[in-house]
């Protein structure tokens, strides 16, 4: 298997990206990791590491996308970016999957409009988010691509999310829910009620409306929503945990006793942090583009990059793209 | 001033409700607290407390609303509920404000359709949520009443929220933002962009799009959104903090050292809990109904009830209802 990694993706590229590629090449010695980006920079970084068990190749790209680049214009403005060149390797069957810790919106736009394009039948590709908390994992579709999503797009999100969850979480029949402001059937908006009616007709395990608390309680596996609501729900959770952690830190520092308590309790805090650490998962897929694309967090460390490469491998092994293509064809009413 | 308290509101009525009334009567000795509900039950509960400094009256109501009652039907089904009778005292100028820790949806429905009705010019009343965190407070409108809100309704939410924040937080010129999936001007949905265009024309301090993190960072005072998004954002924050607290508790109990650490750190945890404790605030107003109505949490304790009564007093003193009436008249383009 060959996985392409954008060496220019993370906020502190290319260090964590290249180190993550080396970790992956050691973990998956039968595979080839293709690093795309500034070749001189990549080779200099690679020289800092011992030769890995697996194979690492380098493909040069003269440009790269930054977090400041606008998703709507960067595809045209930087046609030789590492994202373009990396995704084209997948499009041309020279590689099996693409991983980047770069600009999510840009990756979606470059994948959809310039390189991989959509899987036949897909109306709108979606950004996803994966939440892992206390042992369970869920996939949220859409997490930000389509602020004004139509109900039939959301029905496709349900199918794509189901197929990804089957592969990523090893589930036979993932529970699919629509994010809503209450569990009762009448709750929600015109949009979510219409989407629910469509999803209820699909060949999947639809459990109806779910609430934000279900996203952290292992009562659902795939959460369907439009990109506006999904993005706000995820950002609300991130803001709450981050502010709470900050408040605890500040209060622990306020007296000698609580400082000592905080030190003794540190292993417990670290375990909690690990439970909600996005880096443990690595990244989240773009769903609906015609190739495996995994997007990691900009602040990814090397372990996160390695895990994101692992996710791409799992999606390739699970034939996620082929199965989405088949899944959408089998359900004409949703397309 | 006379404030009516629904004695049958909280999950464990009438204990915290009656005790909260006694606390309020001691805190505000010039006022009268009118307890509405089952008179025998209230008098039995009152007998457990020493006579307070202020005056407490009891008005009998033969019915009361439960959390299981449907907001859409309970107004008709229980015409003699403590909510009906209490709100009618305000409507008939026999009291200045109404407080309940009961069913929020039912209170909105009974206020809007059966008792107080809307302030002239108000298109849709809204439920609010007040978040206080690390010293700052914000009001979120709408927090759940109108899942499909029109942009012109949201413009009214902005005015009503501004006026409430001026009174509740003692602010001259509260910062008003629209909850969105990014701060840039083009972000959001058709609905939020249209609402922003209307709000930008209003006589208030509009700061544009805000994100969930702003709700916890004292960078905005009034957050405008539809009831679907607002409800999900608040529930997402609650779920995240509650799950994180649970994870910390579990991990602290997992070894002797972390247990001791947790004990030493307890004062710090308690201060954090107090920072995010909804009971410190007491409740949140219904905005747009023609009378002061404060809704407390079902799990309110006596202090929370007392604080909710304090909030009602502040809204009465701040002439919130009159000022909303004037504020909406002054802005014909938004009505």
PDB file of N, CA, C and O in Angstrom, chain A residues 133-134 147-148 179 181 188-190 211-213 217 228 231-232 235-237 239 243 246-247 250-252 254 257-258 261 264-265 268-269 271-272 275, chain B residues 133-134 147-148 179 181 188-190 211-213 216-217 228 231-232 235-237 239 243 246-247 250-252 254 257-258 261 264-265 268-269 271-272 275:
ATOM      1  N   UNK A 133     -13.997   9.394  22.907  1.00  0.00           N
ATOM      2  CA  UNK A 133     -14.070   9.793  24.311  1.00  0.00           C
ATOM      3  C   UNK A 133     -14.379   8.567  25.143  1.00  0.00           C
ATOM      4  O   UNK A 133     -15.351   7.871  24.890  1.00  0.00           O
ATOM      5  N   UNK A 134     -13.552   8.309  26.136  1.00  0.00           N
ATOM      6  CA  UNK A 134     -13.746   7.196  27.054  1.00  0.00           C
ATOM      7  C   UNK A 134     -14.008   5.893  26.306  1.00  0.00           C
ATOM      8  O   UNK A 134     -14.911   5.137  26.627  1.00  0.00           O
ATOM      9  N   UNK A 147     -22.812  24.628   5.071  1.00  0.00           N
ATOM     10  CA  UNK A 147     -23.579  25.317   6.107  1.00  0.00           C
ATOM     11  C   UNK A 147     -25.076  25.217   5.822  1.00  0.00           C
ATOM     12  O   UNK A 147     -25.870  24.986   6.723  1.00  0.00           O
ATOM     13  N   UNK A 148     -25.458  25.384   4.567  1.00  0.00           N
ATOM     14  CA  UNK A 148     -26.873  25.233   4.204  1.00  0.00           C
ATOM     15  C   UNK A 148     -27.024  23.908   3.470  1.00  0.00           C
ATOM     16  O   UNK A 148     -26.924  23.845   2.246  1.00  0.00           O
ATOM     17  N   UNK A 179     -28.621  14.985  14.522  1.00  0.00           N
ATOM     18  CA  UNK A 179     -28.411  15.893  15.663  1.00  0.00           C
ATOM     19  C   UNK A 179     -29.595  16.844  15.775  1.00  0.00           C
ATOM     20  O   UNK A 179     -29.953  17.522  14.802  1.00  0.00           O
ATOM     21  N   UNK A 181     -32.420  19.183  18.732  1.00  0.00           N
ATOM     22  CA  UNK A 181     -32.560  19.860  20.026  1.00  0.00           C
ATOM     23  C   UNK A 181     -33.443  19.077  20.985  1.00  0.00           C
ATOM     24  O   UNK A 181     -33.906  19.616  21.986  1.00  0.00           O
ATOM     25  N   UNK A 188     -36.594  19.527  16.252  1.00  0.00           N
ATOM     26  CA  UNK A 188     -35.734  19.828  15.122  1.00  0.00           C
ATOM     27  C   UNK A 188     -36.282  20.941  14.258  1.00  0.00           C
ATOM     28  O   UNK A 188     -37.201  21.669  14.649  1.00  0.00           O
ATOM     29  N   UNK A 189     -35.683  21.085  13.088  1.00  0.00           N
ATOM     30  CA  UNK A 189     -36.097  22.104  12.128  1.00  0.00           C
ATOM     31  C   UNK A 189     -36.794  21.415  10.963  1.00  0.00           C
ATOM     32  O   UNK A 189     -36.801  20.191  10.859  1.00  0.00           O
ATOM     33  N   UNK A 190     -37.373  22.211  10.089  1.00  0.00           N
ATOM     34  CA  UNK A 190     -37.948  21.648   8.859  1.00  0.00           C
ATOM     35  C   UNK A 190     -36.907  20.781   8.150  1.00  0.00           C
ATOM     36  O   UNK A 190     -37.200  19.700   7.652  1.00  0.00           O
ATOM     37  N   UNK A 211     -29.073  14.000  20.746  1.00  0.00           N
ATOM     38  CA  UNK A 211     -28.703  15.286  21.334  1.00  0.00           C
ATOM     39  C   UNK A 211     -27.188  15.339  21.540  1.00  0.00           C
ATOM     40  O   UNK A 211     -26.521  14.309  21.500  1.00  0.00           O
ATOM     41  N   UNK A 212     -26.648  16.534  21.795  1.00  0.00           N
ATOM     42  CA  UNK A 212     -25.201  16.630  21.978  1.00  0.00           C
ATOM     43  C   UNK A 212     -24.643  15.648  22.990  1.00  0.00           C
ATOM     44  O   UNK A 212     -23.549  15.107  22.802  1.00  0.00           O
ATOM     45  N   UNK A 213     -25.374  15.373  24.064  1.00  0.00           N
ATOM     46  CA  UNK A 213     -24.824  14.475  25.091  1.00  0.00           C
ATOM     47  C   UNK A 213     -24.571  13.079  24.524  1.00  0.00           C
ATOM     48  O   UNK A 213     -23.677  12.372  24.978  1.00  0.00           O
ATOM     49  N   UNK A 217     -21.497   9.758  24.790  1.00  0.00           N
ATOM     50  CA  UNK A 217     -21.999   8.714  25.686  1.00  0.00           C
ATOM     51  C   UNK A 217     -22.131   7.351  25.033  1.00  0.00           C
ATOM     52  O   UNK A 217     -22.773   6.464  25.574  1.00  0.00           O
ATOM     53  N   UNK A 228     -23.126  23.700   9.447  1.00  0.00           N
ATOM     54  CA  UNK A 228     -23.200  24.834  10.370  1.00  0.00           C
ATOM     55  C   UNK A 228     -23.401  24.331  11.795  1.00  0.00           C
ATOM     56  O   UNK A 228     -22.627  24.649  12.702  1.00  0.00           O
ATOM     57  N   UNK A 231     -20.455  22.073  13.012  1.00  0.00           N
ATOM     58  CA  UNK A 231     -19.280  22.859  13.357  1.00  0.00           C
ATOM     59  C   UNK A 231     -19.458  23.564  14.701  1.00  0.00           C
ATOM     60  O   UNK A 231     -18.543  23.578  15.544  1.00  0.00           O
ATOM     61  N   UNK A 232     -20.639  24.124  14.926  1.00  0.00           N
ATOM     62  CA  UNK A 232     -20.895  24.835  16.188  1.00  0.00           C
ATOM     63  C   UNK A 232     -20.924  23.859  17.359  1.00  0.00           C
ATOM     64  O   UNK A 232     -20.369  24.139  18.427  1.00  0.00           O
ATOM     65  N   UNK A 235     -17.287  22.902  18.088  1.00  0.00           N
ATOM     66  CA  UNK A 235     -16.557  24.023  18.667  1.00  0.00           C
ATOM     67  C   UNK A 235     -17.058  24.350  20.076  1.00  0.00           C
ATOM     68  O   UNK A 235     -16.285  24.798  20.926  1.00  0.00           O
ATOM     69  N   UNK A 236     -18.344  24.137  20.323  1.00  0.00           N
ATOM     70  CA  UNK A 236     -18.881  24.388  21.667  1.00  0.00           C
ATOM     71  C   UNK A 236     -18.265  23.408  22.662  1.00  0.00           C
ATOM     72  O   UNK A 236     -17.887  23.791  23.775  1.00  0.00           O
ATOM     73  N   UNK A 237     -18.145  22.139  22.249  1.00  0.00           N
ATOM     74  CA  UNK A 237     -17.540  21.150  23.148  1.00  0.00           C
ATOM     75  C   UNK A 237     -16.069  21.469  23.395  1.00  0.00           C
ATOM     76  O   UNK A 237     -15.589  21.387  24.530  1.00  0.00           O
ATOM     77  N   UNK A 239     -14.614  24.380  23.210  1.00  0.00           N
ATOM     78  CA  UNK A 239     -14.499  25.591  24.029  1.00  0.00           C
ATOM     79  C   UNK A 239     -14.779  25.264  25.488  1.00  0.00           C
ATOM     80  O   UNK A 239     -14.065  25.729  26.387  1.00  0.00           O
ATOM     81  N   UNK A 243     -11.902  25.678  28.283  1.00  0.00           N
ATOM     82  CA  UNK A 243     -12.074  26.689  29.338  1.00  0.00           C
ATOM     83  C   UNK A 243     -12.111  26.037  30.711  1.00  0.00           C
ATOM     84  O   UNK A 243     -11.593  26.578  31.685  1.00  0.00           O
ATOM     85  N   UNK A 246      -8.625  25.144  31.703  1.00  0.00           N
ATOM     86  CA  UNK A 246      -7.913  26.363  32.091  1.00  0.00           C
ATOM     87  C   UNK A 246      -8.310  26.830  33.484  1.00  0.00           C
ATOM     88  O   UNK A 246      -7.458  27.224  34.291  1.00  0.00           O
ATOM     89  N   UNK A 247      -9.604  26.743  33.776  1.00  0.00           N
ATOM     90  CA  UNK A 247     -10.083  27.172  35.092  1.00  0.00           C
ATOM     91  C   UNK A 247      -9.530  26.264  36.179  1.00  0.00           C
ATOM     92  O   UNK A 247      -9.110  26.727  37.245  1.00  0.00           O
ATOM     93  N   UNK A 250      -5.836  27.128  36.708  1.00  0.00           N
ATOM     94  CA  UNK A 250      -5.673  28.374  37.459  1.00  0.00           C
ATOM     95  C   UNK A 250      -5.982  28.176  38.940  1.00  0.00           C
ATOM     96  O   UNK A 250      -5.252  28.678  39.805  1.00  0.00           O
ATOM     97  N   UNK A 251      -7.064  27.456  39.217  1.00  0.00           N
ATOM     98  CA  UNK A 251      -7.464  27.290  40.619  1.00  0.00           C
ATOM     99  C   UNK A 251      -6.483  26.388  41.364  1.00  0.00           C
ATOM    100  O   UNK A 251      -6.220  26.594  42.537  1.00  0.00           O
ATOM    101  N   UNK A 252      -5.937  25.371  40.662  1.00  0.00           N
ATOM    102  CA  UNK A 252      -4.960  24.497  41.316  1.00  0.00           C
ATOM    103  C   UNK A 252      -3.721  25.276  41.725  1.00  0.00           C
ATOM    104  O   UNK A 252      -3.089  24.985  42.738  1.00  0.00           O
ATOM    105  N   UNK A 254      -3.577  28.199  42.860  1.00  0.00           N
ATOM    106  CA  UNK A 254      -3.876  29.334  43.733  1.00  0.00           C
ATOM    107  C   UNK A 254      -3.438  29.108  45.185  1.00  0.00           C
ATOM    108  O   UNK A 254      -3.400  30.057  45.958  1.00  0.00           O
ATOM    109  N   UNK A 257      -1.652  23.926  48.963  1.00  0.00           N
ATOM    110  CA  UNK A 257      -2.323  22.632  49.108  1.00  0.00           C
ATOM    111  C   UNK A 257      -2.901  22.150  47.783  1.00  0.00           C
ATOM    112  O   UNK A 257      -2.736  20.990  47.399  1.00  0.00           O
ATOM    113  N   UNK A 258      -3.576  23.073  47.082  1.00  0.00           N
ATOM    114  CA  UNK A 258      -4.175  22.637  45.821  1.00  0.00           C
ATOM    115  C   UNK A 258      -3.082  22.366  44.795  1.00  0.00           C
ATOM    116  O   UNK A 258      -3.235  21.504  43.938  1.00  0.00           O
ATOM    117  N   UNK A 261      -1.966  18.946  45.597  1.00  0.00           N
ATOM    118  CA  UNK A 261      -3.049  18.070  45.135  1.00  0.00           C
ATOM    119  C   UNK A 261      -3.001  17.892  43.633  1.00  0.00           C
ATOM    120  O   UNK A 261      -3.131  16.776  43.114  1.00  0.00           O
ATOM    121  N   UNK A 264      -0.141  15.523  42.684  1.00  0.00           N
ATOM    122  CA  UNK A 264      -0.464  14.119  42.959  1.00  0.00           C
ATOM    123  C   UNK A 264      -1.510  13.599  41.973  1.00  0.00           C
ATOM    124  O   UNK A 264      -1.510  12.430  41.607  1.00  0.00           O
ATOM    125  N   UNK A 265      -2.404  14.479  41.552  1.00  0.00           N
ATOM    126  CA  UNK A 265      -3.501  14.056  40.684  1.00  0.00           C
ATOM    127  C   UNK A 265      -3.106  14.074  39.214  1.00  0.00           C
ATOM    128  O   UNK A 265      -3.892  13.684  38.359  1.00  0.00           O
ATOM    129  N   UNK A 268      -3.951  11.278  36.796  1.00  0.00           N
ATOM    130  CA  UNK A 268      -5.386  11.212  36.487  1.00  0.00           C
ATOM    131  C   UNK A 268      -5.739  12.229  35.403  1.00  0.00           C
ATOM    132  O   UNK A 268      -6.442  11.921  34.435  1.00  0.00           O
ATOM    133  N   UNK A 269      -5.225  13.466  35.562  1.00  0.00           N
ATOM    134  CA  UNK A 269      -5.491  14.488  34.551  1.00  0.00           C
ATOM    135  C   UNK A 269      -4.963  14.059  33.190  1.00  0.00           C
ATOM    136  O   UNK A 269      -5.602  14.264  32.163  1.00  0.00           O
ATOM    137  N   UNK A 271      -4.547  11.075  32.037  1.00  0.00           N
ATOM    138  CA  UNK A 271      -5.402  10.040  31.434  1.00  0.00           C
ATOM    139  C   UNK A 271      -6.672  10.652  30.843  1.00  0.00           C
ATOM    140  O   UNK A 271      -7.125  10.250  29.777  1.00  0.00           O
ATOM    141  N   UNK A 272      -7.229  11.655  31.558  1.00  0.00           N
ATOM    142  CA  UNK A 272      -8.426  12.315  31.016  1.00  0.00           C
ATOM    143  C   UNK A 272      -8.074  13.041  29.726  1.00  0.00           C
ATOM    144  O   UNK A 272      -8.794  12.956  28.725  1.00  0.00           O
ATOM    145  N   UNK A 275      -7.960  10.768  26.952  1.00  0.00           N
ATOM    146  CA  UNK A 275      -9.291  10.312  26.520  1.00  0.00           C
ATOM    147  C   UNK A 275      -9.936  11.278  25.532  1.00  0.00           C
ATOM    148  O   UNK A 275     -10.766  10.873  24.721  1.00  0.00           O
TER     149      UNK A 275
ATOM    150  N   UNK B 133     -19.452  32.636  33.452  1.00  0.00           N
ATOM    151  CA  UNK B 133     -18.240  31.824  33.553  1.00  0.00           C
ATOM    152  C   UNK B 133     -17.073  32.738  33.846  1.00  0.00           C
ATOM    153  O   UNK B 133     -16.842  33.700  33.113  1.00  0.00           O
ATOM    154  N   UNK B 134     -16.342  32.438  34.896  1.00  0.00           N
ATOM    155  CA  UNK B 134     -15.157  33.198  35.283  1.00  0.00           C
ATOM    156  C   UNK B 134     -15.441  34.699  35.312  1.00  0.00           C
ATOM    157  O   UNK B 134     -14.677  35.496  34.777  1.00  0.00           O
ATOM    158  N   UNK B 147     -37.121  26.947  16.627  1.00  0.00           N
ATOM    159  CA  UNK B 147     -36.115  26.173  15.899  1.00  0.00           C
ATOM    160  C   UNK B 147     -35.907  26.733  14.494  1.00  0.00           C
ATOM    161  O   UNK B 147     -34.781  26.832  14.021  1.00  0.00           O
ATOM    162  N   UNK B 148     -36.981  27.091  13.835  1.00  0.00           N
ATOM    163  CA  UNK B 148     -36.857  27.716  12.518  1.00  0.00           C
ATOM    164  C   UNK B 148     -37.153  29.202  12.666  1.00  0.00           C
ATOM    165  O   UNK B 148     -38.291  29.638  12.534  1.00  0.00           O
ATOM    166  N   UNK B 179     -24.255  34.031  16.437  1.00  0.00           N
ATOM    167  CA  UNK B 179     -23.512  32.773  16.563  1.00  0.00           C
ATOM    168  C   UNK B 179     -23.306  32.162  15.182  1.00  0.00           C
ATOM    169  O   UNK B 179     -24.259  31.981  14.424  1.00  0.00           O
ATOM    170  N   UNK B 181     -20.316  29.778  12.415  1.00  0.00           N
ATOM    171  CA  UNK B 181     -19.253  28.775  12.323  1.00  0.00           C
ATOM    172  C   UNK B 181     -17.912  29.387  11.953  1.00  0.00           C
ATOM    173  O   UNK B 181     -17.002  28.681  11.536  1.00  0.00           O
ATOM    174  N   UNK B 188     -21.437  31.373   7.918  1.00  0.00           N
ATOM    175  CA  UNK B 188     -22.806  31.236   8.392  1.00  0.00           C
ATOM    176  C   UNK B 188     -23.727  30.648   7.358  1.00  0.00           C
ATOM    177  O   UNK B 188     -23.283  30.108   6.340  1.00  0.00           O
ATOM    178  N   UNK B 189     -25.013  30.750   7.630  1.00  0.00           N
ATOM    179  CA  UNK B 189     -26.040  30.254   6.716  1.00  0.00           C
ATOM    180  C   UNK B 189     -26.737  31.451   6.061  1.00  0.00           C
ATOM    181  O   UNK B 189     -26.525  32.598   6.453  1.00  0.00           O
ATOM    182  N   UNK B 190     -27.573  31.176   5.075  1.00  0.00           N
ATOM    183  CA  UNK B 190     -28.399  32.245   4.490  1.00  0.00           C
ATOM    184  C   UNK B 190     -29.139  32.994   5.593  1.00  0.00           C
ATOM    185  O   UNK B 190     -29.239  34.219   5.586  1.00  0.00           O
ATOM    186  N   UNK B 211     -18.150  32.986  17.648  1.00  0.00           N
ATOM    187  CA  UNK B 211     -18.065  31.534  17.681  1.00  0.00           C
ATOM    188  C   UNK B 211     -18.344  31.033  19.108  1.00  0.00           C
ATOM    189  O   UNK B 211     -18.322  31.817  20.054  1.00  0.00           O
ATOM    190  N   UNK B 212     -18.561  29.716  19.240  1.00  0.00           N
ATOM    191  CA  UNK B 212     -18.855  29.196  20.584  1.00  0.00           C
ATOM    192  C   UNK B 212     -17.835  29.609  21.637  1.00  0.00           C
ATOM    193  O   UNK B 212     -18.199  29.899  22.779  1.00  0.00           O
ATOM    194  N   UNK B 213     -16.556  29.683  21.270  1.00  0.00           N
ATOM    195  CA  UNK B 213     -15.553  30.038  22.283  1.00  0.00           C
ATOM    196  C   UNK B 213     -15.797  31.429  22.870  1.00  0.00           C
ATOM    197  O   UNK B 213     -15.463  31.696  24.018  1.00  0.00           O
ATOM    198  N   UNK B 216     -17.636  31.900  26.198  1.00  0.00           N
ATOM    199  CA  UNK B 216     -16.970  31.638  27.477  1.00  0.00           C
ATOM    200  C   UNK B 216     -15.773  32.551  27.692  1.00  0.00           C
ATOM    201  O   UNK B 216     -14.966  32.316  28.589  1.00  0.00           O
ATOM    202  N   UNK B 217     -15.627  33.581  26.853  1.00  0.00           N
ATOM    203  CA  UNK B 217     -14.394  34.358  26.919  1.00  0.00           C
ATOM    204  C   UNK B 217     -14.596  35.851  27.111  1.00  0.00           C
ATOM    205  O   UNK B 217     -13.678  36.636  26.906  1.00  0.00           O
ATOM    206  N   UNK B 228     -32.784  26.409  17.562  1.00  0.00           N
ATOM    207  CA  UNK B 228     -32.198  25.089  17.312  1.00  0.00           C
ATOM    208  C   UNK B 228     -30.698  25.120  17.589  1.00  0.00           C
ATOM    209  O   UNK B 228     -30.172  24.337  18.377  1.00  0.00           O
ATOM    210  N   UNK B 231     -29.883  26.023  21.292  1.00  0.00           N
ATOM    211  CA  UNK B 231     -30.116  24.899  22.186  1.00  0.00           C
ATOM    212  C   UNK B 231     -29.005  23.866  22.075  1.00  0.00           C
ATOM    213  O   UNK B 231     -28.511  23.336  23.081  1.00  0.00           O
ATOM    214  N   UNK B 232     -28.585  23.577  20.843  1.00  0.00           N
ATOM    215  CA  UNK B 232     -27.534  22.577  20.634  1.00  0.00           C
ATOM    216  C   UNK B 232     -26.195  23.071  21.181  1.00  0.00           C
ATOM    217  O   UNK B 232     -25.447  22.320  21.808  1.00  0.00           O
ATOM    218  N   UNK B 235     -26.347  22.795  24.988  1.00  0.00           N
ATOM    219  CA  UNK B 235     -26.318  21.396  25.415  1.00  0.00           C
ATOM    220  C   UNK B 235     -24.958  20.752  25.134  1.00  0.00           C
ATOM    221  O   UNK B 235     -24.528  19.868  25.871  1.00  0.00           O
ATOM    222  N   UNK B 236     -24.294  21.172  24.061  1.00  0.00           N
ATOM    223  CA  UNK B 236     -22.964  20.638  23.766  1.00  0.00           C
ATOM    224  C   UNK B 236     -21.981  21.053  24.857  1.00  0.00           C
ATOM    225  O   UNK B 236     -21.160  20.242  25.310  1.00  0.00           O
ATOM    226  N   UNK B 237     -22.066  22.305  25.295  1.00  0.00           N
ATOM    227  CA  UNK B 237     -21.176  22.758  26.372  1.00  0.00           C
ATOM    228  C   UNK B 237     -21.473  22.018  27.668  1.00  0.00           C
ATOM    229  O   UNK B 237     -20.553  21.603  28.378  1.00  0.00           O
ATOM    230  N   UNK B 239     -22.817  19.071  28.013  1.00  0.00           N
ATOM    231  CA  UNK B 239     -22.408  17.669  27.893  1.00  0.00           C
ATOM    232  C   UNK B 239     -20.901  17.546  28.048  1.00  0.00           C
ATOM    233  O   UNK B 239     -20.402  16.644  28.732  1.00  0.00           O
ATOM    234  N   UNK B 243     -19.263  15.514  31.116  1.00  0.00           N
ATOM    235  CA  UNK B 243     -18.501  14.298  30.843  1.00  0.00           C
ATOM    236  C   UNK B 243     -17.051  14.447  31.303  1.00  0.00           C
ATOM    237  O   UNK B 243     -16.449  13.497  31.795  1.00  0.00           O
ATOM    238  N   UNK B 246     -16.929  14.048  34.997  1.00  0.00           N
ATOM    239  CA  UNK B 246     -17.090  12.628  35.329  1.00  0.00           C
ATOM    240  C   UNK B 246     -15.809  11.849  35.098  1.00  0.00           C
ATOM    241  O   UNK B 246     -15.419  11.007  35.920  1.00  0.00           O
ATOM    242  N   UNK B 247     -15.133  12.149  33.998  1.00  0.00           N
ATOM    243  CA  UNK B 247     -13.880  11.450  33.690  1.00  0.00           C
ATOM    244  C   UNK B 247     -12.814  11.784  34.727  1.00  0.00           C
ATOM    245  O   UNK B 247     -12.072  10.910  35.174  1.00  0.00           O
ATOM    246  N   UNK B 250     -13.638   9.903  37.952  1.00  0.00           N
ATOM    247  CA  UNK B 250     -13.303   8.477  37.841  1.00  0.00           C
ATOM    248  C   UNK B 250     -11.800   8.252  37.930  1.00  0.00           C
ATOM    249  O   UNK B 250     -11.337   7.340  38.614  1.00  0.00           O
ATOM    250  N   UNK B 251     -11.039   9.071  37.218  1.00  0.00           N
ATOM    251  CA  UNK B 251      -9.593   8.872  37.202  1.00  0.00           C
ATOM    252  C   UNK B 251      -8.968   9.204  38.551  1.00  0.00           C
ATOM    253  O   UNK B 251      -8.013   8.559  38.967  1.00  0.00           O
ATOM    254  N   UNK B 252      -9.506  10.214  39.236  1.00  0.00           N
ATOM    255  CA  UNK B 252      -8.971  10.550  40.554  1.00  0.00           C
ATOM    256  C   UNK B 252      -9.156   9.388  41.524  1.00  0.00           C
ATOM    257  O   UNK B 252      -8.321   9.157  42.403  1.00  0.00           O
ATOM    258  N   UNK B 254      -8.862   6.338  40.928  1.00  0.00           N
ATOM    259  CA  UNK B 254      -8.259   5.094  40.459  1.00  0.00           C
ATOM    260  C   UNK B 254      -6.988   4.709  41.217  1.00  0.00           C
ATOM    261  O   UNK B 254      -6.531   3.589  41.105  1.00  0.00           O
ATOM    262  N   UNK B 257      -2.747   7.733  45.339  1.00  0.00           N
ATOM    263  CA  UNK B 257      -2.091   9.031  45.177  1.00  0.00           C
ATOM    264  C   UNK B 257      -3.016  10.053  44.526  1.00  0.00           C
ATOM    265  O   UNK B 257      -3.114  11.185  44.965  1.00  0.00           O
ATOM    266  N   UNK B 258      -3.700   9.617  43.472  1.00  0.00           N
ATOM    267  CA  UNK B 258      -4.582  10.569  42.803  1.00  0.00           C
ATOM    268  C   UNK B 258      -5.781  10.883  43.695  1.00  0.00           C
ATOM    269  O   UNK B 258      -6.309  11.990  43.662  1.00  0.00           O
ATOM    270  N   UNK B 261      -4.522  13.429  45.993  1.00  0.00           N
ATOM    271  CA  UNK B 261      -4.410  14.647  45.194  1.00  0.00           C
ATOM    272  C   UNK B 261      -5.766  15.302  45.011  1.00  0.00           C
ATOM    273  O   UNK B 261      -5.918  16.514  45.170  1.00  0.00           O
ATOM    274  N   UNK B 264      -6.891  17.030  48.215  1.00  0.00           N
ATOM    275  CA  UNK B 264      -6.181  18.298  48.436  1.00  0.00           C
ATOM    276  C   UNK B 264      -6.644  19.365  47.454  1.00  0.00           C
ATOM    277  O   UNK B 264      -6.679  20.551  47.771  1.00  0.00           O
ATOM    278  N   UNK B 265      -6.999  18.907  46.248  1.00  0.00           N
ATOM    279  CA  UNK B 265      -7.369  19.870  45.200  1.00  0.00           C
ATOM    280  C   UNK B 265      -8.838  20.254  45.266  1.00  0.00           C
ATOM    281  O   UNK B 265      -9.287  21.101  44.505  1.00  0.00           O
ATOM    282  N   UNK B 268     -10.107  23.774  44.921  1.00  0.00           N
ATOM    283  CA  UNK B 268      -9.962  24.305  43.557  1.00  0.00           C
ATOM    284  C   UNK B 268     -11.114  23.828  42.677  1.00  0.00           C
ATOM    285  O   UNK B 268     -11.712  24.609  41.938  1.00  0.00           O
ATOM    286  N   UNK B 269     -11.437  22.525  42.777  1.00  0.00           N
ATOM    287  CA  UNK B 269     -12.557  22.006  41.974  1.00  0.00           C
ATOM    288  C   UNK B 269     -13.857  22.716  42.332  1.00  0.00           C
ATOM    289  O   UNK B 269     -14.660  23.044  41.469  1.00  0.00           O
ATOM    290  N   UNK B 271     -14.258  25.698  43.468  1.00  0.00           N
ATOM    291  CA  UNK B 271     -14.312  27.058  42.912  1.00  0.00           C
ATOM    292  C   UNK B 271     -14.638  27.022  41.424  1.00  0.00           C
ATOM    293  O   UNK B 271     -15.379  27.855  40.921  1.00  0.00           O
ATOM    294  N   UNK B 272     -14.066  26.021  40.714  1.00  0.00           N
ATOM    295  CA  UNK B 272     -14.379  25.895  39.294  1.00  0.00           C
ATOM    296  C   UNK B 272     -15.860  25.579  39.113  1.00  0.00           C
ATOM    297  O   UNK B 272     -16.539  26.165  38.275  1.00  0.00           O
ATOM    298  N   UNK B 275     -17.843  28.542  39.392  1.00  0.00           N
ATOM    299  CA  UNK B 275     -17.734  29.441  38.231  1.00  0.00           C
ATOM    300  C   UNK B 275     -18.696  29.060  37.115  1.00  0.00           C
ATOM    301  O   UNK B 275     -19.089  29.892  36.319  1.00  0.00           O
TER     302      UNK B 275
END
